[in-house]
Structure formats: C-alpha cells, structure tokens
Amino acid sequence: MMKVIKLIYIFIISSSFHNAFSQEEKILTKDSKLDFKPYFFIGFNAPFQYGNTALADAHSSNIGFSAQLGLLTFKGFYFGFGTDSDEYNVEKTELIGNYPISKHNSYFAFLSYEFEVMKKISFSPIIGFGSSELVIKKGGKRRGKQDGNEFRIGASINYNINKKNAICLNINYINNVYEVNTTESLQEYFSRSNQIQIGLGYKFM
C-alpha cells in the first residue's frame, strides 16, 4: 500500500513540474508570435517646415490632421499604416503662383516599438516610409499636384490611461522628395521639403 501511495505522490509531483514548465514555455513564447492586435490613433499635428525649400520659404503652416492604424505586433514591435493631411497658406505668390493654399497629404507604412518608462508612461520610437502629394488649391478645387516619396523618423510619449486607451505626444522628422519638372537651379528648391512635426492625439484599442 505504501508503494502505491509513493507512486501516486511521485506521479503528482512529476505532473506538477510538467504543467509548470508548459505554462512557463507558453508565457515565454506568447510574445514571439506574429499577432493581429489592432489599435487606432487620431489627432492633430503642427508642421514646422525649415530649410531652403518652397514649402518653408513661401508658405505658412496651419494645424493638420493625423491618423494611424496599427495592425500586427511581434515581440513588442508594431506594424501599421498612417496618414497626415496639412494645409499651408501661400505667402509668396510670385514663387508659387496665384494660389491661396497648398495642401500636403502623406500615406505611409510604419514600424514602431513600445516600452515602459514608468508606471502609465511609455515611449515609442517609430520609422516610416511612404508616398506624399503636394496639391495646389484654388476656390476649393485642385489646380495641380506633385507626387513624392516620404521618409519619417520620430517618437511618441504615451500616457496610458489604461490598457486600451492612451494620450500621445508625437515628435517626427519628415523628409519629402517630389517629382518636379523645373530648371536644374531650382530643382532642389521645389523638389524637397524638411519638416519637424509635433502632434497630440488619442490612441485606443
């Protein structure tokens, strides 16, 4: 009878160790899987153009709109898509033409990584690539467009209200190169833009 009890005891202990190891393995591999975990960000941005470019020299900026859709996560990394829409007042019509507004739209894919800095505060570096367009508008209608490519790099400081909601402060450097048909001496002036963008928005899952 004692041998049977010992065997049962040994079996229980062995099963416990096996279950504990399985649970630990599951916890360790959980974040290693590519997972669909969507979030949505919506907010406002303030673009600050600088350098010897037409956007910086001949325009003044207004408050713009930003949105992001995070889709896939893997080991703390997030992949998704985003868009910006900014309007600029034309200040030098002799350079741009007799148009009151230039509108800049961006469409990009991004990769970000979020880590906790302190309780409720996290930090998210981000890098993105995509396309852009610079549209000349008059009377509410498009009068011309320049297509371009975009590169951005920046970071977000997040105040996490809970696991599903956060307030985010974003700071990005954004570079655009547009397709422009002009003289060689003006190519650099009209075909590029450099921007520091500061944004504030709300993220929820």
XYZ file of C-alpha atoms in Angstrom:
205
model
C 0.000 0.000 0.000
C 2.881 2.388 0.847
C 4.456 1.683 -2.559
C 1.238 2.620 -4.317
C 0.999 5.869 -2.304
C 4.635 6.695 -3.166
C 3.988 6.061 -6.849
C 0.921 8.317 -6.781
C 2.919 11.007 -4.941
C 5.758 10.812 -7.497
C 3.237 10.994 -10.353
C 1.573 14.113 -8.880
C 4.923 15.872 -8.413
C 6.037 14.959 -11.940
C 2.757 16.207 -13.395
C 3.069 19.465 -11.467
C 6.571 20.098 -12.804
C 5.438 19.291 -16.335
C 2.455 21.664 -16.113
C 4.588 24.442 -14.612
C 7.158 24.065 -17.397
C 4.442 24.055 -20.067
C 2.882 27.231 -18.643
C 6.260 28.955 -18.462
C 7.055 27.941 -22.038
C 3.685 29.284 -23.164
C 4.326 32.627 -21.423
C 7.790 32.901 -22.972
C 6.591 32.151 -26.489
C 3.380 34.184 -26.346
C 5.045 37.454 -27.410
C 7.122 35.674 -30.048
C 4.128 35.085 -32.306
C 3.011 37.398 -35.061
C -0.351 38.579 -33.795
C -3.214 40.697 -35.120
C -3.740 43.345 -32.445
C -5.253 46.492 -33.960
C -5.191 49.975 -32.476
C -6.311 53.329 -33.840
C -4.717 56.742 -33.307
C -6.321 60.043 -34.242
C -5.033 63.534 -33.515
C -3.751 66.914 -34.634
C -0.289 67.989 -35.734
C 1.681 71.201 -36.127
C 4.148 71.044 -39.058
C 7.245 73.260 -38.976
C 8.950 73.448 -42.382
C 12.590 74.553 -42.499
C 15.487 74.899 -44.923
C 15.846 76.441 -48.362
C 12.672 74.927 -49.860
C 9.478 76.296 -51.389
C 7.305 74.934 -48.572
C 9.463 76.573 -45.905
C 10.148 79.836 -47.722
C 6.852 80.620 -49.452
C 4.240 79.160 -47.068
C 2.930 79.433 -43.526
C 1.582 76.312 -41.838
C -1.775 75.540 -40.209
C -2.820 72.832 -37.758
C -3.141 69.481 -39.552
C -4.738 66.082 -39.020
C -3.053 62.719 -38.332
C -4.282 59.132 -38.097
C -2.634 55.736 -37.645
C -3.878 52.164 -37.759
C -1.662 49.617 -36.011
C -2.304 46.094 -37.270
C 0.345 43.486 -36.468
C 2.553 43.003 -33.421
C 5.660 40.819 -32.959
C 7.957 40.824 -29.904
C 6.871 44.345 -28.954
C 7.122 45.720 -32.496
C 4.067 47.181 -34.209
C 3.446 47.404 -37.948
C 0.710 49.559 -39.458
C -0.296 52.410 -41.736
C -0.768 56.134 -41.241
C -1.764 59.352 -42.938
C -1.245 63.097 -42.430
C -3.137 65.974 -44.014
C -1.743 69.519 -43.681
C -2.717 72.834 -45.257
C -0.307 75.718 -45.902
C -1.145 79.311 -46.742
C 0.766 80.605 -49.749
C 2.661 83.749 -48.674
C 4.758 84.354 -51.805
C 2.565 84.036 -54.863
C 5.439 85.243 -57.065
C 7.170 81.926 -56.329
C 4.249 79.509 -56.163
C 1.665 81.161 -58.408
C -1.582 82.937 -57.717
C -2.965 80.264 -55.386
C -4.035 80.744 -51.756
C -3.457 77.208 -50.425
C -1.071 74.272 -50.810
C -2.198 71.010 -49.255
C 0.199 68.233 -48.265
C -1.007 64.639 -47.865
C 1.081 61.696 -46.644
C 0.363 57.954 -46.794
C 2.915 55.728 -45.090
C 3.677 52.355 -43.561
C 5.385 52.398 -40.175
C 7.233 50.210 -37.702
C 7.266 51.156 -34.009
C 8.322 49.669 -30.695
C 6.775 50.475 -27.327
C 8.436 50.075 -23.938
C 7.502 51.252 -20.481
C 9.437 54.135 -18.928
C 7.493 54.333 -15.669
C 4.019 53.467 -14.449
C 1.475 54.673 -17.054
C 4.223 56.274 -19.205
C 5.647 54.520 -22.264
C 7.970 55.542 -25.104
C 7.586 54.508 -28.756
C 10.252 55.180 -31.414
C 8.850 54.982 -34.952
C 10.167 54.823 -38.510
C 8.067 55.099 -41.657
C 8.197 55.149 -45.463
C 5.523 56.074 -47.946
C 4.210 58.408 -50.602
C 3.110 62.025 -50.482
C 1.439 64.647 -52.626
C 1.630 68.412 -52.653
C -1.589 69.850 -54.049
C -2.209 73.439 -55.161
C -5.785 74.523 -54.435
C -7.856 77.491 -55.536
C -11.565 78.035 -55.000
C -11.724 74.713 -53.114
C -10.544 72.781 -56.203
C -7.287 71.106 -57.147
C -5.289 73.079 -59.698
C -2.119 70.994 -59.725
C -0.267 68.207 -57.917
C 3.263 66.992 -57.279
C 3.753 63.366 -56.225
C 6.596 62.372 -53.938
C 8.232 59.879 -51.588
C 8.443 60.259 -47.840
C 10.730 59.145 -45.037
C 9.967 59.804 -41.375
C 11.555 59.013 -38.042
C 10.392 60.057 -34.607
C 8.949 59.023 -31.282
C 5.821 59.112 -29.184
C 5.492 59.663 -25.439
C 2.334 57.940 -24.237
C 0.278 58.444 -21.103
C -1.553 55.133 -20.735
C -4.904 55.758 -19.074
C -5.464 52.003 -19.056
C -4.527 49.015 -21.243
C -6.772 50.177 -24.078
C -6.545 53.995 -24.046
C -3.654 56.460 -24.185
C -2.904 60.119 -24.811
C 0.116 60.520 -27.102
C 2.590 63.319 -27.789
C 4.377 62.736 -31.104
C 7.551 64.323 -32.470
C 8.698 63.431 -36.008
C 11.277 64.445 -38.574
C 9.768 64.118 -42.068
C 11.601 64.403 -45.392
C 9.842 64.507 -48.768
C 11.204 64.350 -52.310
C 8.745 65.382 -55.053
C 8.669 64.825 -58.790
C 9.199 68.309 -60.227
C 9.816 69.408 -63.802
C 11.809 72.626 -63.494
C 15.243 74.056 -64.234
C 18.257 72.445 -62.596
C 18.996 75.521 -60.466
C 15.503 75.347 -58.877
C 15.239 71.555 -58.665
C 16.373 71.311 -55.054
C 14.210 74.260 -54.004
C 10.936 72.856 -55.325
C 11.544 69.092 -55.110
C 12.300 68.751 -51.386
C 10.828 69.584 -48.005
C 12.032 69.093 -44.436
C 9.662 69.163 -41.526
C 9.609 68.846 -37.758
C 6.125 67.736 -36.790
C 4.659 67.906 -33.288
C 1.365 66.123 -32.705
C -1.105 65.349 -29.946
C -3.706 62.635 -30.133
C -5.650 59.753 -28.645
C -4.904 56.042 -29.106
C -7.371 53.265 -28.360
C -7.589 49.518 -28.958
